[in-house]
Amino acid sequence: MVRITKGAGLAAVKEGQKVVLECNVTGSRPVQIAWVRDNVILQKRNYMENTSYVIHNVGFGDEGIYTCKATNFEGEDEYQIRLVIEKCRL
């Protein structure tokens, strides 16, 4: 079995900052991790240690729903995170 520990499902960050979207995966190896947004694979790799997805210098175009998909020979699981970008105040 492969399982993703579900968190709050929401990440809010100010425009221009760095955001790290976390996806905590457990399961029998090998596990394939894919980060997806709007049906486009953003990142795909075999699970070693780090399953997070990093966006540097976020902008309003980065706002939306990000899905972490974990798959192994026993099954699959997924977790969605909504990314909200807040306007910087001067």
PDB file of N, CA and C in Angstrom:
ATOM      1  N   MET A   1       0.839  -1.172   0.000  1.00  0.00           N
ATOM      2  CA  MET A   1       0.000   0.000   0.000  1.00  0.00           C
ATOM      3  C   MET A   1       0.890   1.242   0.000  1.00  0.00           C
ATOM      4  N   VAL A   2       0.412   2.279  -0.615  1.00  0.00           N
ATOM      5  CA  VAL A   2       1.067   3.580  -0.563  1.00  0.00           C
ATOM      6  C   VAL A   2       0.058   4.561   0.024  1.00  0.00           C
ATOM      7  N   ARG A   3       0.547   5.424   0.903  1.00  0.00           N
ATOM      8  CA  ARG A   3      -0.357   6.350   1.588  1.00  0.00           C
ATOM      9  C   ARG A   3       0.321   7.710   1.731  1.00  0.00           C
ATOM     10  N   ILE A   4      -0.490   8.758   1.531  1.00  0.00           N
ATOM     11  CA  ILE A   4      -0.030  10.133   1.739  1.00  0.00           C
ATOM     12  C   ILE A   4      -0.714  10.653   2.988  1.00  0.00           C
ATOM     13  N   THR A   5       0.081  11.168   3.924  1.00  0.00           N
ATOM     14  CA  THR A   5      -0.465  11.776   5.132  1.00  0.00           C
ATOM     15  C   THR A   5      -1.070  13.119   4.748  1.00  0.00           C
ATOM     16  N   LYS A   6      -2.357  13.265   4.995  1.00  0.00           N
ATOM     17  CA  LYS A   6      -3.070  14.476   4.590  1.00  0.00           C
ATOM     18  C   LYS A   6      -2.856  15.592   5.611  1.00  0.00           C
ATOM     19  N   GLY A   7      -2.607  16.788   5.107  1.00  0.00           N
ATOM     20  CA  GLY A   7      -2.420  17.962   5.957  1.00  0.00           C
ATOM     21  C   GLY A   7      -3.602  18.900   5.816  1.00  0.00           C
ATOM     22  N   ALA A   8      -3.341  20.176   6.002  1.00  0.00           N
ATOM     23  CA  ALA A   8      -4.397  21.186   5.977  1.00  0.00           C
ATOM     24  C   ALA A   8      -4.998  21.367   4.584  1.00  0.00           C
ATOM     25  N   GLY A   9      -4.200  21.112   3.533  1.00  0.00           N
ATOM     26  CA  GLY A   9      -4.707  21.258   2.172  1.00  0.00           C
ATOM     27  C   GLY A   9      -4.730  22.688   1.669  1.00  0.00           C
ATOM     28  N   LEU A  10      -4.096  23.597   2.416  1.00  0.00           N
ATOM     29  CA  LEU A  10      -4.063  25.006   2.024  1.00  0.00           C
ATOM     30  C   LEU A  10      -2.689  25.574   2.338  1.00  0.00           C
ATOM     31  N   ALA A  11      -2.129  26.293   1.371  1.00  0.00           N
ATOM     32  CA  ALA A  11      -0.873  27.006   1.578  1.00  0.00           C
ATOM     33  C   ALA A  11      -1.085  28.441   1.127  1.00  0.00           C
ATOM     34  N   ALA A  12      -0.793  29.391   1.998  1.00  0.00           N
ATOM     35  CA  ALA A  12      -0.915  30.808   1.666  1.00  0.00           C
ATOM     36  C   ALA A  12       0.461  31.447   1.795  1.00  0.00           C
ATOM     37  N   VAL A  13       0.863  32.175   0.776  1.00  0.00           N
ATOM     38  CA  VAL A  13       2.186  32.796   0.765  1.00  0.00           C
ATOM     39  C   VAL A  13       2.089  34.150   0.070  1.00  0.00           C
ATOM     40  N   LYS A  14       2.953  35.053   0.469  1.00  0.00           N
ATOM     41  CA  LYS A  14       2.965  36.384  -0.139  1.00  0.00           C
ATOM     42  C   LYS A  14       3.669  36.338  -1.494  1.00  0.00           C
ATOM     43  N   GLU A  15       3.185  37.163  -2.396  1.00  0.00           N
ATOM     44  CA  GLU A  15       3.763  37.273  -3.737  1.00  0.00           C
ATOM     45  C   GLU A  15       5.266  37.528  -3.639  1.00  0.00           C
ATOM     46  N   GLY A  16       6.050  36.819  -4.454  1.00  0.00           N
ATOM     47  CA  GLY A  16       7.495  37.005  -4.486  1.00  0.00           C
ATOM     48  C   GLY A  16       8.269  36.093  -3.560  1.00  0.00           C
ATOM     49  N   GLN A  17       7.594  35.413  -2.661  1.00  0.00           N
ATOM     50  CA  GLN A  17       8.273  34.517  -1.727  1.00  0.00           C
ATOM     51  C   GLN A  17       8.441  33.126  -2.328  1.00  0.00           C
ATOM     52  N   LYS A  18       9.130  32.286  -1.591  1.00  0.00           N
ATOM     53  CA  LYS A  18       9.302  30.879  -1.951  1.00  0.00           C
ATOM     54  C   LYS A  18       8.277  30.064  -1.179  1.00  0.00           C
ATOM     55  N   VAL A  19       7.693  29.056  -1.832  1.00  0.00           N
ATOM     56  CA  VAL A  19       6.759  28.171  -1.151  1.00  0.00           C
ATOM     57  C   VAL A  19       7.219  26.729  -1.373  1.00  0.00           C
ATOM     58  N   VAL A  20       7.083  25.933  -0.323  1.00  0.00           N
ATOM     59  CA  VAL A  20       7.403  24.510  -0.384  1.00  0.00           C
ATOM     60  C   VAL A  20       6.110  23.746  -0.093  1.00  0.00           C
ATOM     61  N   LEU A  21       5.605  23.038  -1.094  1.00  0.00           N
ATOM     62  CA  LEU A  21       4.410  22.213  -0.926  1.00  0.00           C
ATOM     63  C   LEU A  21       4.866  20.829  -0.492  1.00  0.00           C
ATOM     64  N   GLU A  22       4.364  20.367   0.641  1.00  0.00           N
ATOM     65  CA  GLU A  22       4.805  19.100   1.232  1.00  0.00           C
ATOM     66  C   GLU A  22       3.855  17.959   0.888  1.00  0.00           C
ATOM     67  N   CYS A  23       4.441  16.781   0.718  1.00  0.00           N
ATOM     68  CA  CYS A  23       3.683  15.570   0.445  1.00  0.00           C
ATOM     69  C   CYS A  23       4.385  14.425   1.182  1.00  0.00           C
ATOM     70  N   ASN A  24       3.843  14.027   2.320  1.00  0.00           N
ATOM     71  CA  ASN A  24       4.466  12.994   3.148  1.00  0.00           C
ATOM     72  C   ASN A  24       3.936  11.619   2.758  1.00  0.00           C
ATOM     73  N   VAL A  25       4.812  10.801   2.171  1.00  0.00           N
ATOM     74  CA  VAL A  25       4.436   9.514   1.583  1.00  0.00           C
ATOM     75  C   VAL A  25       5.042   8.360   2.374  1.00  0.00           C
ATOM     76  N   THR A  26       4.233   7.324   2.595  1.00  0.00           N
ATOM     77  CA  THR A  26       4.733   6.077   3.156  1.00  0.00           C
ATOM     78  C   THR A  26       4.258   4.943   2.260  1.00  0.00           C
ATOM     79  N   GLY A  27       5.043   3.871   2.203  1.00  0.00           N
ATOM     80  CA  GLY A  27       4.652   2.723   1.403  1.00  0.00           C
ATOM     81  C   GLY A  27       5.847   1.925   0.946  1.00  0.00           C
ATOM     82  N   SER A  28       5.561   0.791   0.367  1.00  0.00           N
ATOM     83  CA  SER A  28       6.603  -0.092  -0.135  1.00  0.00           C
ATOM     84  C   SER A  28       7.287   0.540  -1.341  1.00  0.00           C
ATOM     85  N   ARG A  29       8.603   0.443  -1.355  1.00  0.00           N
ATOM     86  CA  ARG A  29       9.377   0.999  -2.461  1.00  0.00           C
ATOM     87  C   ARG A  29       9.413   0.023  -3.617  1.00  0.00           C
ATOM     88  N   PRO A  30       9.555   0.460  -4.828  1.00  0.00           N
ATOM     89  CA  PRO A  30       9.706   1.860  -5.230  1.00  0.00           C
ATOM     90  C   PRO A  30       8.356   2.578  -5.293  1.00  0.00           C
ATOM     91  N   VAL A  31       8.400   3.871  -4.975  1.00  0.00           N
ATOM     92  CA  VAL A  31       7.223   4.730  -5.045  1.00  0.00           C
ATOM     93  C   VAL A  31       7.516   5.829  -6.059  1.00  0.00           C
ATOM     94  N   GLN A  32       6.601   6.043  -6.982  1.00  0.00           N
ATOM     95  CA  GLN A  32       6.721   7.115  -7.969  1.00  0.00           C
ATOM     96  C   GLN A  32       5.885   8.296  -7.487  1.00  0.00           C
ATOM     97  N   ILE A  33       6.503   9.486  -7.432  1.00  0.00           N
ATOM     98  CA  ILE A  33       5.829  10.707  -6.987  1.00  0.00           C
ATOM     99  C   ILE A  33       5.657  11.635  -8.181  1.00  0.00           C
ATOM    100  N   ALA A  34       4.458  12.181  -8.351  1.00  0.00           N
ATOM    101  CA  ALA A  34       4.216  13.163  -9.407  1.00  0.00           C
ATOM    102  C   ALA A  34       3.452  14.341  -8.815  1.00  0.00           C
ATOM    103  N   TRP A  35       3.913  15.541  -9.133  1.00  0.00           N
ATOM    104  CA  TRP A  35       3.175  16.759  -8.795  1.00  0.00           C
ATOM    105  C   TRP A  35       2.476  17.222 -10.063  1.00  0.00           C
ATOM    106  N   VAL A  36       1.168  17.496  -9.956  1.00  0.00           N
ATOM    107  CA  VAL A  36       0.341  17.821 -11.116  1.00  0.00           C
ATOM    108  C   VAL A  36      -0.461  19.086 -10.824  1.00  0.00           C
ATOM    109  N   ARG A  37      -0.602  19.902 -11.860  1.00  0.00           N
ATOM    110  CA  ARG A  37      -1.471  21.089 -11.781  1.00  0.00           C
ATOM    111  C   ARG A  37      -2.163  21.241 -13.126  1.00  0.00           C
ATOM    112  N   ASP A  38      -3.471  21.367 -13.127  1.00  0.00           N
ATOM    113  CA  ASP A  38      -4.265  21.515 -14.356  1.00  0.00           C
ATOM    114  C   ASP A  38      -3.965  20.401 -15.358  1.00  0.00           C
ATOM    115  N   ASN A  39      -3.878  19.163 -14.867  1.00  0.00           N
ATOM    116  CA  ASN A  39      -3.606  17.974 -15.682  1.00  0.00           C
ATOM    117  C   ASN A  39      -2.241  17.983 -16.368  1.00  0.00           C
ATOM    118  N   VAL A  40      -1.325  18.817 -15.886  1.00  0.00           N
ATOM    119  CA  VAL A  40       0.039  18.870 -16.417  1.00  0.00           C
ATOM    120  C   VAL A  40       0.991  18.393 -15.326  1.00  0.00           C
ATOM    121  N   ILE A  41       1.844  17.421 -15.669  1.00  0.00           N
ATOM    122  CA  ILE A  41       2.833  16.940 -14.705  1.00  0.00           C
ATOM    123  C   ILE A  41       3.932  17.984 -14.580  1.00  0.00           C
ATOM    124  N   LEU A  42       4.112  18.500 -13.362  1.00  0.00           N
ATOM    125  CA  LEU A  42       5.125  19.514 -13.094  1.00  0.00           C
ATOM    126  C   LEU A  42       6.456  18.880 -12.715  1.00  0.00           C
ATOM    127  N   GLN A  43       6.367  17.755 -12.013  1.00  0.00           N
ATOM    128  CA  GLN A  43       7.571  17.089 -11.521  1.00  0.00           C
ATOM    129  C   GLN A  43       7.226  15.625 -11.300  1.00  0.00           C
ATOM    130  N   LYS A  44       8.125  14.740 -11.738  1.00  0.00           N
ATOM    131  CA  LYS A  44       7.900  13.311 -11.561  1.00  0.00           C
ATOM    132  C   LYS A  44       9.240  12.665 -11.238  1.00  0.00           C
ATOM    133  N   ARG A  45       9.246  11.855 -10.177  1.00  0.00           N
ATOM    134  CA  ARG A  45      10.498  11.199  -9.794  1.00  0.00           C
ATOM    135  C   ARG A  45      10.219  10.032  -8.875  1.00  0.00           C
ATOM    136  N   ASN A  46      11.228   9.197  -8.715  1.00  0.00           N
ATOM    137  CA  ASN A  46      11.140   8.107  -7.754  1.00  0.00           C
ATOM    138  C   ASN A  46      11.364   8.667  -6.368  1.00  0.00           C
ATOM    139  N   TYR A  47      10.603   8.174  -5.412  1.00  0.00           N
ATOM    140  CA  TYR A  47      10.689   8.654  -4.031  1.00  0.00           C
ATOM    141  C   TYR A  47      11.973   8.182  -3.385  1.00  0.00           C
ATOM    142  N   MET A  48      12.724   9.115  -2.893  1.00  0.00           N
ATOM    143  CA  MET A  48      13.909   8.803  -2.108  1.00  0.00           C
ATOM    144  C   MET A  48      13.674   9.357  -0.701  1.00  0.00           C
ATOM    145  N   GLU A  49      13.904  10.630  -0.548  1.00  0.00           N
ATOM    146  CA  GLU A  49      13.722  11.300   0.737  1.00  0.00           C
ATOM    147  C   GLU A  49      12.725  12.448   0.611  1.00  0.00           C
ATOM    148  N   ASN A  50      12.924  13.277  -0.395  1.00  0.00           N
ATOM    149  CA  ASN A  50      12.179  14.521  -0.523  1.00  0.00           C
ATOM    150  C   ASN A  50      11.037  14.369  -1.523  1.00  0.00           C
ATOM    151  N   THR A  51       9.839  14.621  -1.073  1.00  0.00           N
ATOM    152  CA  THR A  51       8.676  14.551  -1.959  1.00  0.00           C
ATOM    153  C   THR A  51       8.017  15.911  -2.124  1.00  0.00           C
ATOM    154  N   SER A  52       8.690  16.972  -1.703  1.00  0.00           N
ATOM    155  CA  SER A  52       8.097  18.306  -1.767  1.00  0.00           C
ATOM    156  C   SER A  52       8.269  18.917  -3.158  1.00  0.00           C
ATOM    157  N   TYR A  53       7.477  19.949  -3.410  1.00  0.00           N
ATOM    158  CA  TYR A  53       7.551  20.709  -4.657  1.00  0.00           C
ATOM    159  C   TYR A  53       7.800  22.161  -4.282  1.00  0.00           C
ATOM    160  N   VAL A  54       8.847  22.761  -4.848  1.00  0.00           N
ATOM    161  CA  VAL A  54       9.263  24.114  -4.479  1.00  0.00           C
ATOM    162  C   VAL A  54       8.993  25.067  -5.635  1.00  0.00           C
ATOM    163  N   ILE A  55       8.419  26.223  -5.297  1.00  0.00           N
ATOM    164  CA  ILE A  55       8.222  27.300  -6.270  1.00  0.00           C
ATOM    165  C   ILE A  55       8.937  28.526  -5.703  1.00  0.00           C
ATOM    166  N   HIS A  56       9.894  29.037  -6.447  1.00  0.00           N
ATOM    167  CA  HIS A  56      10.614  30.248  -6.048  1.00  0.00           C
ATOM    168  C   HIS A  56       9.927  31.464  -6.651  1.00  0.00           C
ATOM    169  N   ASN A  57       9.899  32.552  -5.921  1.00  0.00           N
ATOM    170  CA  ASN A  57       9.361  33.816  -6.421  1.00  0.00           C
ATOM    171  C   ASN A  57       7.940  33.645  -6.969  1.00  0.00           C
ATOM    172  N   VAL A  58       7.032  33.189  -6.113  1.00  0.00           N
ATOM    173  CA  VAL A  58       5.655  32.912  -6.555  1.00  0.00           C
ATOM    174  C   VAL A  58       4.940  34.174  -7.007  1.00  0.00           C
ATOM    175  N   GLY A  59       4.075  33.983  -7.973  1.00  0.00           N
ATOM    176  CA  GLY A  59       3.240  35.069  -8.485  1.00  0.00           C
ATOM    177  C   GLY A  59       1.794  34.617  -8.533  1.00  0.00           C
ATOM    178  N   PHE A  60       0.925  35.521  -8.905  1.00  0.00           N
ATOM    179  CA  PHE A  60      -0.500  35.207  -8.934  1.00  0.00           C
ATOM    180  C   PHE A  60      -0.826  34.102  -9.945  1.00  0.00           C
ATOM    181  N   GLY A  61       0.011  33.938 -10.968  1.00  0.00           N
ATOM    182  CA  GLY A  61      -0.189  32.873 -11.940  1.00  0.00           C
ATOM    183  C   GLY A  61       0.064  31.483 -11.364  1.00  0.00           C
ATOM    184  N   ASP A  62       0.724  31.417 -10.204  1.00  0.00           N
ATOM    185  CA  ASP A  62       1.001  30.128  -9.551  1.00  0.00           C
ATOM    186  C   ASP A  62      -0.160  29.668  -8.671  1.00  0.00           C
ATOM    187  N   GLU A  63      -1.115  30.546  -8.432  1.00  0.00           N
ATOM    188  CA  GLU A  63      -2.238  30.214  -7.567  1.00  0.00           C
ATOM    189  C   GLU A  63      -3.073  29.092  -8.184  1.00  0.00           C
ATOM    190  N   GLY A  64      -3.553  28.173  -7.354  1.00  0.00           N
ATOM    191  CA  GLY A  64      -4.399  27.100  -7.856  1.00  0.00           C
ATOM    192  C   GLY A  64      -4.287  25.835  -7.022  1.00  0.00           C
ATOM    193  N   ILE A  65      -4.755  24.732  -7.585  1.00  0.00           N
ATOM    194  CA  ILE A  65      -4.760  23.432  -6.915  1.00  0.00           C
ATOM    195  C   ILE A  65      -3.593  22.601  -7.431  1.00  0.00           C
ATOM    196  N   TYR A  66      -2.773  22.124  -6.521  1.00  0.00           N
ATOM    197  CA  TYR A  66      -1.641  21.248  -6.826  1.00  0.00           C
ATOM    198  C   TYR A  66      -1.945  19.867  -6.251  1.00  0.00           C
ATOM    199  N   THR A  67      -1.677  18.830  -7.025  1.00  0.00           N
ATOM    200  CA  THR A  67      -1.949  17.467  -6.594  1.00  0.00           C
ATOM    201  C   THR A  67      -0.657  16.671  -6.546  1.00  0.00           C
ATOM    202  N   CYS A  68      -0.432  16.035  -5.410  1.00  0.00           N
ATOM    203  CA  CYS A  68       0.688  15.105  -5.256  1.00  0.00           C
ATOM    204  C   CYS A  68       0.103  13.704  -5.448  1.00  0.00           C
ATOM    205  N   LYS A  69       0.660  12.949  -6.403  1.00  0.00           N
ATOM    206  CA  LYS A  69       0.208  11.585  -6.660  1.00  0.00           C
ATOM    207  C   LYS A  69       1.348  10.627  -6.361  1.00  0.00           C
ATOM    208  N   ALA A  70       1.065   9.638  -5.524  1.00  0.00           N
ATOM    209  CA  ALA A  70       2.050   8.617  -5.170  1.00  0.00           C
ATOM    210  C   ALA A  70       1.546   7.265  -5.665  1.00  0.00           C
ATOM    211  N   THR A  71       2.417   6.524  -6.350  1.00  0.00           N
ATOM    212  CA  THR A  71       2.029   5.241  -6.932  1.00  0.00           C
ATOM    213  C   THR A  71       3.126   4.212  -6.678  1.00  0.00           C
ATOM    214  N   ASN A  72       2.714   3.001  -6.315  1.00  0.00           N
ATOM    215  CA  ASN A  72       3.639   1.874  -6.274  1.00  0.00           C
ATOM    216  C   ASN A  72       2.897   0.634  -6.759  1.00  0.00           C
ATOM    217  N   PHE A  73       3.537  -0.526  -6.669  1.00  0.00           N
ATOM    218  CA  PHE A  73       2.930  -1.750  -7.203  1.00  0.00           C
ATOM    219  C   PHE A  73       1.702  -2.188  -6.414  1.00  0.00           C
ATOM    220  N   GLU A  74       1.456  -1.589  -5.250  1.00  0.00           N
ATOM    221  CA  GLU A  74       0.309  -1.964  -4.425  1.00  0.00           C
ATOM    222  C   GLU A  74      -0.883  -1.026  -4.561  1.00  0.00           C
ATOM    223  N   GLY A  75      -0.685   0.114  -5.214  1.00  0.00           N
ATOM    224  CA  GLY A  75      -1.798   1.044  -5.360  1.00  0.00           C
ATOM    225  C   GLY A  75      -1.345   2.475  -5.549  1.00  0.00           C
ATOM    226  N   GLU A  76      -2.251   3.392  -5.269  1.00  0.00           N
ATOM    227  CA  GLU A  76      -1.945   4.816  -5.414  1.00  0.00           C
ATOM    228  C   GLU A  76      -2.756   5.637  -4.421  1.00  0.00           C
ATOM    229  N   ASP A  77      -2.280   6.853  -4.190  1.00  0.00           N
ATOM    230  CA  ASP A  77      -2.971   7.801  -3.321  1.00  0.00           C
ATOM    231  C   ASP A  77      -2.663   9.183  -3.861  1.00  0.00           C
ATOM    232  N   GLU A  78      -3.492  10.148  -3.531  1.00  0.00           N
ATOM    233  CA  GLU A  78      -3.229  11.518  -3.941  1.00  0.00           C
ATOM    234  C   GLU A  78      -3.700  12.493  -2.884  1.00  0.00           C
ATOM    235  N   TYR A  79      -3.130  13.697  -2.961  1.00  0.00           N
ATOM    236  CA  TYR A  79      -3.400  14.742  -1.980  1.00  0.00           C
ATOM    237  C   TYR A  79      -3.397  16.077  -2.709  1.00  0.00           C
ATOM    238  N   GLN A  80      -4.408  16.893  -2.466  1.00  0.00           N
ATOM    239  CA  GLN A  80      -4.495  18.199  -3.107  1.00  0.00           C
ATOM    240  C   GLN A  80      -4.208  19.317  -2.118  1.00  0.00           C
ATOM    241  N   ILE A  81      -3.459  20.296  -2.617  1.00  0.00           N
ATOM    242  CA  ILE A  81      -3.141  21.495  -1.832  1.00  0.00           C
ATOM    243  C   ILE A  81      -3.562  22.708  -2.649  1.00  0.00           C
ATOM    244  N   ARG A  82      -4.309  23.584  -2.029  1.00  0.00           N
ATOM    245  CA  ARG A  82      -4.703  24.835  -2.687  1.00  0.00           C
ATOM    246  C   ARG A  82      -3.685  25.905  -2.319  1.00  0.00           C
ATOM    247  N   LEU A  83      -3.048  26.487  -3.327  1.00  0.00           N
ATOM    248  CA  LEU A  83      -2.066  27.542  -3.115  1.00  0.00           C
ATOM    249  C   LEU A  83      -2.735  28.893  -3.347  1.00  0.00           C
ATOM    250  N   VAL A  84      -2.660  29.746  -2.335  1.00  0.00           N
ATOM    251  CA  VAL A  84      -3.241  31.086  -2.384  1.00  0.00           C
ATOM    252  C   VAL A  84      -2.094  32.094  -2.291  1.00  0.00           C
ATOM    253  N   ILE A  85      -2.056  33.038  -3.215  1.00  0.00           N
ATOM    254  CA  ILE A  85      -1.024  34.074  -3.212  1.00  0.00           C
ATOM    255  C   ILE A  85      -1.620  35.372  -2.669  1.00  0.00           C
ATOM    256  N   GLU A  86      -0.945  35.910  -1.665  1.00  0.00           N
ATOM    257  CA  GLU A  86      -1.393  37.159  -1.053  1.00  0.00           C
ATOM    258  C   GLU A  86      -0.560  38.317  -1.579  1.00  0.00           C
ATOM    259  N   LYS A  87      -1.202  39.442  -1.814  1.00  0.00           N
ATOM    260  CA  LYS A  87      -0.504  40.618  -2.325  1.00  0.00           C
ATOM    261  C   LYS A  87       0.401  41.204  -1.258  1.00  0.00           C
ATOM    262  N   CYS A  88       1.606  41.552  -1.654  1.00  0.00           N
ATOM    263  CA  CYS A  88       2.551  42.197  -0.730  1.00  0.00           C
ATOM    264  C   CYS A  88       2.098  43.636  -0.478  1.00  0.00           C
ATOM    265  N   ARG A  89       2.195  44.022   0.768  1.00  0.00           N
ATOM    266  CA  ARG A  89       1.865  45.402   1.115  1.00  0.00           C
ATOM    267  C   ARG A  89       3.166  46.170   1.297  1.00  0.00           C
ATOM    268  N   LEU A  90       3.194  47.351   0.735  1.00  0.00           N
ATOM    269  CA  LEU A  90       4.401  48.180   0.830  1.00  0.00           C
ATOM    270  C   LEU A  90       4.388  49.039   2.053  1.00  0.00           C
TER     271      LEU A  90
END
